[in-house]
Short mmCIF file of C-alpha atoms in Angstrom, two decimals:
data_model
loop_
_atom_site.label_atom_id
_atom_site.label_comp_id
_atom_site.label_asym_id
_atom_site.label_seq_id
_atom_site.Cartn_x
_atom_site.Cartn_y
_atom_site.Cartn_z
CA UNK A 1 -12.81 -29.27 34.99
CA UNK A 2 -11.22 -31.51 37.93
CA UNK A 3 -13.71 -33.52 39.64
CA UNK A 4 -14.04 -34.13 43.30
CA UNK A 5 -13.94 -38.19 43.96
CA UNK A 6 -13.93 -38.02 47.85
CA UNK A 7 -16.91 -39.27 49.48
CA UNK A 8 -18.03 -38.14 52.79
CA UNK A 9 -18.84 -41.61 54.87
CA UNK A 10 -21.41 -41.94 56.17
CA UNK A 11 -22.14 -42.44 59.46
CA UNK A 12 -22.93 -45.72 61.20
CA UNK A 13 -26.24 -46.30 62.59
CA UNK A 14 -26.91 -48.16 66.01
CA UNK A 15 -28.37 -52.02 65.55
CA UNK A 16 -32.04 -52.15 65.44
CA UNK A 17 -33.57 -53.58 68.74
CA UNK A 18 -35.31 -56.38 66.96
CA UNK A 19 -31.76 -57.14 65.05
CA UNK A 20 -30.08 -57.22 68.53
CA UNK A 21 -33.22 -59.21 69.93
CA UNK A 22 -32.18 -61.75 67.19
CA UNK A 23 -28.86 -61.77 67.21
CA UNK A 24 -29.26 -62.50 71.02
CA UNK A 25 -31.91 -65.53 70.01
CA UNK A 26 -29.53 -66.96 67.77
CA UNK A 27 -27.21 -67.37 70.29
CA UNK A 28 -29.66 -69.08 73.04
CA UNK A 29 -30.21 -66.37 75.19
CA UNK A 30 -32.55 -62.98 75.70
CA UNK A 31 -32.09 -59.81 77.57
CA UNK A 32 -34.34 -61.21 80.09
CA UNK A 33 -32.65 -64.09 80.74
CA UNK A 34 -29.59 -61.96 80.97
CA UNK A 35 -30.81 -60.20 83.40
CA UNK A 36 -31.40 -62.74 85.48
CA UNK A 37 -28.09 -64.28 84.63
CA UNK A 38 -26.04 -60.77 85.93
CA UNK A 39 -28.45 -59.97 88.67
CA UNK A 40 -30.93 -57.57 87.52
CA UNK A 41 -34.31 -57.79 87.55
CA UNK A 42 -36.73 -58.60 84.58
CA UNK A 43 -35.91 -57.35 81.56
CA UNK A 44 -33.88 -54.74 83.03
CA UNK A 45 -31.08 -54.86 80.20
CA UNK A 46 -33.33 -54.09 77.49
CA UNK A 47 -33.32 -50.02 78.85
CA UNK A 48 -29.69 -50.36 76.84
CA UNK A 49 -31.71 -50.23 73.76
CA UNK A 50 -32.85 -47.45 74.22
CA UNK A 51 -30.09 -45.09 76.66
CA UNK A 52 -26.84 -45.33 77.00
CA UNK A 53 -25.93 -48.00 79.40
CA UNK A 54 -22.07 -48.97 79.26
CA UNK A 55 -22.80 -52.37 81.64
CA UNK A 56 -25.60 -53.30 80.56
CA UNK A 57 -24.39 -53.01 76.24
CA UNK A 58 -20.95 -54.89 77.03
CA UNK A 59 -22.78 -57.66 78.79
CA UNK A 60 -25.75 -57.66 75.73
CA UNK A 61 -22.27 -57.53 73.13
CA UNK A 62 -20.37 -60.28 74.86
CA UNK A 63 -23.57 -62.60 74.70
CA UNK A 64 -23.63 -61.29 70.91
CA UNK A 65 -19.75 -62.02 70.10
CA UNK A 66 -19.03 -58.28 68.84
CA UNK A 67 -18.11 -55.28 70.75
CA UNK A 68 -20.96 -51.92 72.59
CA UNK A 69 -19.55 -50.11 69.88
CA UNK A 70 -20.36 -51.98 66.85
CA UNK A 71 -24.02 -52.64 67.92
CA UNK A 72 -24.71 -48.32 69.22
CA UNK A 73 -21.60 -46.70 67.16
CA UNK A 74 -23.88 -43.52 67.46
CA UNK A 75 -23.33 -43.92 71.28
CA UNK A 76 -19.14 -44.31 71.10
CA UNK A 77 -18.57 -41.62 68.23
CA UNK A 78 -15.46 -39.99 68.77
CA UNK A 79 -14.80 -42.06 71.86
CA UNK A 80 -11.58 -43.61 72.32
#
């Protein structure tokens, strides 16, 4: 009786906001003082979060040092 060895991966979840909130603290910076930094007001950034926001995650990402799609790979799934 063959067996069946492949394994179905499994899919990538999206950073946690407090992970991201980290990550950005580690690195001197916030979302809030990001937003200042790129002209938005408050804590505007922190909406990417929560919904999709393609300016708002590359500028969060770049402060970070990875790519959008490694921090919300649910977001980019299937997008090339």
């Amino acid at each position: 009786m063959g067996t069946n060895n492949t394994q179905k991966k499994s899919p990538r979840k999206n950073w946690h906001r407090a992970y991201i909130g980290a990550r950005l603290k580690m690195n001197g910076t916030n979302t809030a003082k990001l937003s200042r930094d790129h002209g938005y007001p408050g804590d505007a950034l922190k909406n990417a979060y929560v919904q999709p926001w393609p300016k708002a995650e590359k500028i969060i990402a770049s402060a970070i040092g990875v790519t959008p799609e490694e921090i919300w790979p649910e977001r980019y799934e299937g997008v090339k």
